[in-house]
Amino acid sequence: MENTIVYREEVRPEDREAVGRLVRATGFFSEEESGIAVELVDERLAKGEASGYLFLFAEEEARLLGYACFGPIPGSLHSCDLYWIAVDPNEQGRGIGKKLLAESERLMAERGTRRVYADTSSRPQYEPTRAFYLACGYRQEAFLPDFYAPGDGKVIFVKLLVSSSRPKICMQPH
């Protein structure tokens, strides 16, 4: 019998270590970026929803498989940023990222979000990330060359949400 993936929004103190471990395991993020991921957990633990950071964790038998962090963009009427979405490399290929994103979008839509923004690096390593966003209904809205470093631009994606319906789970990239 297959185990059931459980989703939770509540942030717990033990998530600090689990999130740090997970983002480091992906091999995509620098130590500085991994530290930022943990700082966002700390911010949420300290300030609750007033932090502006909302989380969704995917777990199986109390083990973190992946998570998303998102929140309203200050000063915007109905836009959110998707700050982080990461899945344990040993769990990739099970559709966890797609389900996490769809559930995060549903939660954002319930809060009145109409536009979700996500950004990532233009480095070749991030091609699967860019393909993931495109397959999930995002479109590339902007490219900022040399944003992160020379030769490493910022690619900004956007997706329009419909508040009255559940977002569709994205399709596999071809």
PDB file of N, CA, C and O in Angstrom, residues 112-161:
ATOM      1  N   GLY A 112      -7.780  35.855  -2.714  1.00  0.00           N
ATOM      2  CA  GLY A 112      -8.025  36.926  -3.674  1.00  0.00           C
ATOM      3  C   GLY A 112      -6.885  37.213  -4.629  1.00  0.00           C
ATOM      4  O   GLY A 112      -6.937  38.193  -5.383  1.00  0.00           O
ATOM      5  N   THR A 113      -5.865  36.387  -4.628  1.00  0.00           N
ATOM      6  CA  THR A 113      -4.737  36.590  -5.541  1.00  0.00           C
ATOM      7  C   THR A 113      -5.197  36.356  -6.979  1.00  0.00           C
ATOM      8  O   THR A 113      -5.884  35.375  -7.260  1.00  0.00           O
ATOM      9  N   ARG A 114      -4.777  37.255  -7.848  1.00  0.00           N
ATOM     10  CA  ARG A 114      -5.082  37.098  -9.274  1.00  0.00           C
ATOM     11  C   ARG A 114      -3.833  36.847 -10.095  1.00  0.00           C
ATOM     12  O   ARG A 114      -3.921  36.292 -11.182  1.00  0.00           O
ATOM     13  N   ARG A 115      -2.682  37.293  -9.589  1.00  0.00           N
ATOM     14  CA  ARG A 115      -1.424  37.101 -10.317  1.00  0.00           C
ATOM     15  C   ARG A 115      -0.376  36.536  -9.359  1.00  0.00           C
ATOM     16  O   ARG A 115      -0.196  37.057  -8.267  1.00  0.00           O
ATOM     17  N   VAL A 116       0.292  35.502  -9.838  1.00  0.00           N
ATOM     18  CA  VAL A 116       1.397  34.906  -9.085  1.00  0.00           C
ATOM     19  C   VAL A 116       2.666  35.132  -9.894  1.00  0.00           C
ATOM     20  O   VAL A 116       2.704  34.845 -11.100  1.00  0.00           O
ATOM     21  N   TYR A 117       3.686  35.643  -9.223  1.00  0.00           N
ATOM     22  CA  TYR A 117       4.985  35.864  -9.859  1.00  0.00           C
ATOM     23  C   TYR A 117       5.998  34.893  -9.274  1.00  0.00           C
ATOM     24  O   TYR A 117       6.023  34.659  -8.062  1.00  0.00           O
ATOM     25  N   ALA A 118       6.817  34.354 -10.152  1.00  0.00           N
ATOM     26  CA  ALA A 118       7.907  33.466  -9.739  1.00  0.00           C
ATOM     27  C   ALA A 118       9.129  33.855 -10.555  1.00  0.00           C
ATOM     28  O   ALA A 118       9.009  34.180 -11.737  1.00  0.00           O
ATOM     29  N   ASP A 119      10.283  33.846  -9.935  1.00  0.00           N
ATOM     30  CA  ASP A 119      11.477  34.145 -10.709  1.00  0.00           C
ATOM     31  C   ASP A 119      12.550  33.122 -10.420  1.00  0.00           C
ATOM     32  O   ASP A 119      12.543  32.443  -9.398  1.00  0.00           O
ATOM     33  N   THR A 120      13.462  33.003 -11.368  1.00  0.00           N
ATOM     34  CA  THR A 120      14.542  32.041 -11.260  1.00  0.00           C
ATOM     35  C   THR A 120      15.724  32.515 -12.088  1.00  0.00           C
ATOM     36  O   THR A 120      15.632  33.490 -12.830  1.00  0.00           O
ATOM     37  N   SER A 121      16.795  31.810 -11.958  1.00  0.00           N
ATOM     38  CA  SER A 121      18.029  32.128 -12.663  1.00  0.00           C
ATOM     39  C   SER A 121      17.942  31.714 -14.132  1.00  0.00           C
ATOM     40  O   SER A 121      17.237  30.773 -14.488  1.00  0.00           O
ATOM     41  N   SER A 122      18.712  32.414 -14.960  1.00  0.00           N
ATOM     42  CA  SER A 122      18.791  32.056 -16.383  1.00  0.00           C
ATOM     43  C   SER A 122      19.910  31.052 -16.669  1.00  0.00           C
ATOM     44  O   SER A 122      20.081  30.637 -17.812  1.00  0.00           O
ATOM     45  N   ARG A 123      20.660  30.646 -15.625  1.00  0.00           N
ATOM     46  CA  ARG A 123      21.749  29.691 -15.839  1.00  0.00           C
ATOM     47  C   ARG A 123      21.200  28.370 -16.382  1.00  0.00           C
ATOM     48  O   ARG A 123      20.067  27.977 -16.058  1.00  0.00           O
ATOM     49  N   PRO A 124      21.990  27.656 -17.179  1.00  0.00           N
ATOM     50  CA  PRO A 124      21.530  26.382 -17.750  1.00  0.00           C
ATOM     51  C   PRO A 124      21.026  25.385 -16.696  1.00  0.00           C
ATOM     52  O   PRO A 124      20.097  24.618 -16.958  1.00  0.00           O
ATOM     53  N   GLN A 125      21.609  25.383 -15.518  1.00  0.00           N
ATOM     54  CA  GLN A 125      21.199  24.488 -14.440  1.00  0.00           C
ATOM     55  C   GLN A 125      19.703  24.625 -14.134  1.00  0.00           C
ATOM     56  O   GLN A 125      19.053  23.683 -13.703  1.00  0.00           O
ATOM     57  N   TYR A 126      19.154  25.821 -14.370  1.00  0.00           N
ATOM     58  CA  TYR A 126      17.760  26.108 -14.026  1.00  0.00           C
ATOM     59  C   TYR A 126      16.790  25.876 -15.188  1.00  0.00           C
ATOM     60  O   TYR A 126      15.622  26.204 -15.075  1.00  0.00           O
ATOM     61  N   GLU A 127      17.253  25.284 -16.270  1.00  0.00           N
ATOM     62  CA  GLU A 127      16.354  24.991 -17.390  1.00  0.00           C
ATOM     63  C   GLU A 127      15.177  24.123 -16.956  1.00  0.00           C
ATOM     64  O   GLU A 127      14.039  24.410 -17.333  1.00  0.00           O
ATOM     65  N   PRO A 128      15.392  23.061 -16.143  1.00  0.00           N
ATOM     66  CA  PRO A 128      14.232  22.273 -15.694  1.00  0.00           C
ATOM     67  C   PRO A 128      13.239  23.108 -14.872  1.00  0.00           C
ATOM     68  O   PRO A 128      12.030  22.891 -14.966  1.00  0.00           O
ATOM     69  N   THR A 129      13.732  24.069 -14.099  1.00  0.00           N
ATOM     70  CA  THR A 129      12.862  24.938 -13.311  1.00  0.00           C
ATOM     71  C   THR A 129      12.026  25.808 -14.234  1.00  0.00           C
ATOM     72  O   THR A 129      10.809  25.939 -14.050  1.00  0.00           O
ATOM     73  N   ARG A 130      12.662  26.385 -15.239  1.00  0.00           N
ATOM     74  CA  ARG A 130      11.931  27.226 -16.189  1.00  0.00           C
ATOM     75  C   ARG A 130      10.896  26.401 -16.950  1.00  0.00           C
ATOM     76  O   ARG A 130       9.746  26.842 -17.142  1.00  0.00           O
ATOM     77  N   ALA A 131      11.260  25.184 -17.354  1.00  0.00           N
ATOM     78  CA  ALA A 131      10.324  24.302 -18.062  1.00  0.00           C
ATOM     79  C   ALA A 131       9.148  23.938 -17.152  1.00  0.00           C
ATOM     80  O   ALA A 131       8.004  23.843 -17.616  1.00  0.00           O
ATOM     81  N   PHE A 132       9.414  23.740 -15.868  1.00  0.00           N
ATOM     82  CA  PHE A 132       8.366  23.424 -14.890  1.00  0.00           C
ATOM     83  C   PHE A 132       7.337  24.554 -14.841  1.00  0.00           C
ATOM     84  O   PHE A 132       6.136  24.321 -14.937  1.00  0.00           O
ATOM     85  N   TYR A 133       7.806  25.790 -14.709  1.00  0.00           N
ATOM     86  CA  TYR A 133       6.880  26.917 -14.643  1.00  0.00           C
ATOM     87  C   TYR A 133       6.048  27.020 -15.919  1.00  0.00           C
ATOM     88  O   TYR A 133       4.829  27.224 -15.863  1.00  0.00           O
ATOM     89  N   LEU A 134       6.684  26.884 -17.071  1.00  0.00           N
ATOM     90  CA  LEU A 134       5.955  26.961 -18.336  1.00  0.00           C
ATOM     91  C   LEU A 134       4.914  25.841 -18.429  1.00  0.00           C
ATOM     92  O   LEU A 134       3.781  26.080 -18.844  1.00  0.00           O
ATOM     93  N   ALA A 135       5.278  24.639 -18.011  1.00  0.00           N
ATOM     94  CA  ALA A 135       4.353  23.504 -18.056  1.00  0.00           C
ATOM     95  C   ALA A 135       3.184  23.681 -17.093  1.00  0.00           C
ATOM     96  O   ALA A 135       2.122  23.093 -17.291  1.00  0.00           O
ATOM     97  N   CYS A 136       3.382  24.498 -16.075  1.00  0.00           N
ATOM     98  CA  CYS A 136       2.340  24.727 -15.075  1.00  0.00           C
ATOM     99  C   CYS A 136       1.502  25.968 -15.383  1.00  0.00           C
ATOM    100  O   CYS A 136       0.778  26.465 -14.521  1.00  0.00           O
ATOM    101  N   GLY A 137       1.595  26.471 -16.611  1.00  0.00           N
ATOM    102  CA  GLY A 137       0.733  27.560 -17.024  1.00  0.00           C
ATOM    103  C   GLY A 137       1.279  28.956 -16.797  1.00  0.00           C
ATOM    104  O   GLY A 137       0.567  29.944 -16.974  1.00  0.00           O
ATOM    105  N   TYR A 138       2.536  29.057 -16.401  1.00  0.00           N
ATOM    106  CA  TYR A 138       3.161  30.368 -16.238  1.00  0.00           C
ATOM    107  C   TYR A 138       3.702  30.812 -17.591  1.00  0.00           C
ATOM    108  O   TYR A 138       4.008  29.980 -18.445  1.00  0.00           O
ATOM    109  N   ARG A 139       3.816  32.108 -17.769  1.00  0.00           N
ATOM    110  CA  ARG A 139       4.457  32.621 -18.978  1.00  0.00           C
ATOM    111  C   ARG A 139       5.616  33.510 -18.552  1.00  0.00           C
ATOM    112  O   ARG A 139       5.566  34.146 -17.490  1.00  0.00           O
ATOM    113  N   GLN A 140       6.647  33.533 -19.392  1.00  0.00           N
ATOM    114  CA  GLN A 140       7.780  34.401 -19.081  1.00  0.00           C
ATOM    115  C   GLN A 140       7.350  35.835 -19.322  1.00  0.00           C
ATOM    116  O   GLN A 140       6.907  36.199 -20.403  1.00  0.00           O
ATOM    117  N   GLU A 141       7.456  36.652 -18.278  1.00  0.00           N
ATOM    118  CA  GLU A 141       7.026  38.044 -18.333  1.00  0.00           C
ATOM    119  C   GLU A 141       8.204  38.980 -18.576  1.00  0.00           C
ATOM    120  O   GLU A 141       8.051  40.023 -19.191  1.00  0.00           O
ATOM    121  N   ALA A 142       9.379  38.614 -18.062  1.00  0.00           N
ATOM    122  CA  ALA A 142      10.539  39.507 -18.188  1.00  0.00           C
ATOM    123  C   ALA A 142      11.832  38.722 -18.042  1.00  0.00           C
ATOM    124  O   ALA A 142      11.869  37.652 -17.433  1.00  0.00           O
ATOM    125  N   PHE A 143      12.884  39.288 -18.614  1.00  0.00           N
ATOM    126  CA  PHE A 143      14.236  38.760 -18.448  1.00  0.00           C
ATOM    127  C   PHE A 143      15.138  39.935 -18.117  1.00  0.00           C
ATOM    128  O   PHE A 143      15.160  40.940 -18.843  1.00  0.00           O
ATOM    129  N   LEU A 144      15.841  39.839 -16.995  1.00  0.00           N
ATOM    130  CA  LEU A 144      16.762  40.882 -16.565  1.00  0.00           C
ATOM    131  C   LEU A 144      18.180  40.332 -16.650  1.00  0.00           C
ATOM    132  O   LEU A 144      18.610  39.548 -15.791  1.00  0.00           O
ATOM    133  N   PRO A 145      18.930  40.701 -17.692  1.00  0.00           N
ATOM    134  CA  PRO A 145      20.277  40.139 -17.857  1.00  0.00           C
ATOM    135  C   PRO A 145      21.210  40.535 -16.710  1.00  0.00           C
ATOM    136  O   PRO A 145      21.068  41.614 -16.133  1.00  0.00           O
ATOM    137  N   ASP A 146      22.119  39.629 -16.397  1.00  0.00           N
ATOM    138  CA  ASP A 146      23.170  39.886 -15.393  1.00  0.00           C
ATOM    139  C   ASP A 146      22.618  40.326 -14.033  1.00  0.00           C
ATOM    140  O   ASP A 146      23.292  41.020 -13.278  1.00  0.00           O
ATOM    141  N   PHE A 147      21.404  39.915 -13.687  1.00  0.00           N
ATOM    142  CA  PHE A 147      20.772  40.334 -12.439  1.00  0.00           C
ATOM    143  C   PHE A 147      21.506  39.774 -11.227  1.00  0.00           C
ATOM    144  O   PHE A 147      21.818  40.490 -10.287  1.00  0.00           O
ATOM    145  N   TYR A 148      21.721  38.454 -11.221  1.00  0.00           N
ATOM    146  CA  TYR A 148      22.363  37.803 -10.072  1.00  0.00           C
ATOM    147  C   TYR A 148      23.882  37.922 -10.122  1.00  0.00           C
ATOM    148  O   TYR A 148      24.530  38.067  -9.091  1.00  0.00           O
ATOM    149  N   ALA A 149      24.428  37.841 -11.331  1.00  0.00           N
ATOM    150  CA  ALA A 149      25.875  37.919 -11.547  1.00  0.00           C
ATOM    151  C   ALA A 149      26.085  38.058 -13.056  1.00  0.00           C
ATOM    152  O   ALA A 149      25.153  37.807 -13.832  1.00  0.00           O
ATOM    153  N   PRO A 150      27.278  38.415 -13.481  1.00  0.00           N
ATOM    154  CA  PRO A 150      27.520  38.470 -14.926  1.00  0.00           C
ATOM    155  C   PRO A 150      27.177  37.106 -15.560  1.00  0.00           C
ATOM    156  O   PRO A 150      27.622  36.059 -15.092  1.00  0.00           O
ATOM    157  N   GLY A 151      26.341  37.146 -16.576  1.00  0.00           N
ATOM    158  CA  GLY A 151      25.938  35.919 -17.255  1.00  0.00           C
ATOM    159  C   GLY A 151      24.814  35.163 -16.565  1.00  0.00           C
ATOM    160  O   GLY A 151      24.403  34.098 -17.032  1.00  0.00           O
ATOM    161  N   ASP A 152      24.325  35.681 -15.452  1.00  0.00           N
ATOM    162  CA  ASP A 152      23.260  35.012 -14.701  1.00  0.00           C
ATOM    163  C   ASP A 152      22.096  35.991 -14.525  1.00  0.00           C
ATOM    164  O   ASP A 152      22.063  36.778 -13.592  1.00  0.00           O
ATOM    165  N   GLY A 153      21.166  35.909 -15.462  1.00  0.00           N
ATOM    166  CA  GLY A 153      20.025  36.809 -15.454  1.00  0.00           C
ATOM    167  C   GLY A 153      18.872  36.289 -14.611  1.00  0.00           C
ATOM    168  O   GLY A 153      18.872  35.145 -14.147  1.00  0.00           O
ATOM    169  N   LYS A 154      17.895  37.142 -14.423  1.00  0.00           N
ATOM    170  CA  LYS A 154      16.685  36.799 -13.682  1.00  0.00           C
ATOM    171  C   LYS A 154      15.553  36.642 -14.692  1.00  0.00           C
ATOM    172  O   LYS A 154      15.303  37.542 -15.498  1.00  0.00           O
ATOM    173  N   VAL A 155      14.870  35.488 -14.631  1.00  0.00           N
ATOM    174  CA  VAL A 155      13.727  35.229 -15.491  1.00  0.00           C
ATOM    175  C   VAL A 155      12.484  35.301 -14.609  1.00  0.00           C
ATOM    176  O   VAL A 155      12.392  34.596 -13.609  1.00  0.00           O
ATOM    177  N   ILE A 156      11.552  36.169 -14.978  1.00  0.00           N
ATOM    178  CA  ILE A 156      10.347  36.379 -14.184  1.00  0.00           C
ATOM    179  C   ILE A 156       9.156  35.787 -14.929  1.00  0.00           C
ATOM    180  O   ILE A 156       8.926  36.086 -16.103  1.00  0.00           O
ATOM    181  N   PHE A 157       8.423  34.943 -14.226  1.00  0.00           N
ATOM    182  CA  PHE A 157       7.234  34.293 -14.765  1.00  0.00           C
ATOM    183  C   PHE A 157       6.003  34.822 -14.051  1.00  0.00           C
ATOM    184  O   PHE A 157       6.077  35.247 -12.906  1.00  0.00           O
ATOM    185  N   VAL A 158       4.847  34.750 -14.720  1.00  0.00           N
ATOM    186  CA  VAL A 158       3.581  35.148 -14.117  1.00  0.00           C
ATOM    187  C   VAL A 158       2.507  34.146 -14.523  1.00  0.00           C
ATOM    188  O   VAL A 158       2.566  33.561 -15.603  1.00  0.00           O
ATOM    189  N   LYS A 159       1.572  33.953 -13.616  1.00  0.00           N
ATOM    190  CA  LYS A 159       0.397  33.139 -13.911  1.00  0.00           C
ATOM    191  C   LYS A 159      -0.820  33.880 -13.385  1.00  0.00           C
ATOM    192  O   LYS A 159      -0.812  34.382 -12.264  1.00  0.00           O
ATOM    193  N   LEU A 160      -1.866  33.943 -14.216  1.00  0.00           N
ATOM    194  CA  LEU A 160      -3.122  34.542 -13.805  1.00  0.00           C
ATOM    195  C   LEU A 160      -3.973  33.462 -13.161  1.00  0.00           C
ATOM    196  O   LEU A 160      -4.130  32.371 -13.719  1.00  0.00           O
ATOM    197  N   LEU A 161      -4.496  33.756 -11.987  1.00  0.00           N
ATOM    198  CA  LEU A 161      -5.346  32.806 -11.278  1.00  0.00           C
ATOM    199  C   LEU A 161      -6.805  33.204 -11.418  1.00  0.00           C
ATOM    200  O   LEU A 161      -7.123  34.387 -11.496  1.00  0.00           O
TER     201      LEU A 161
END
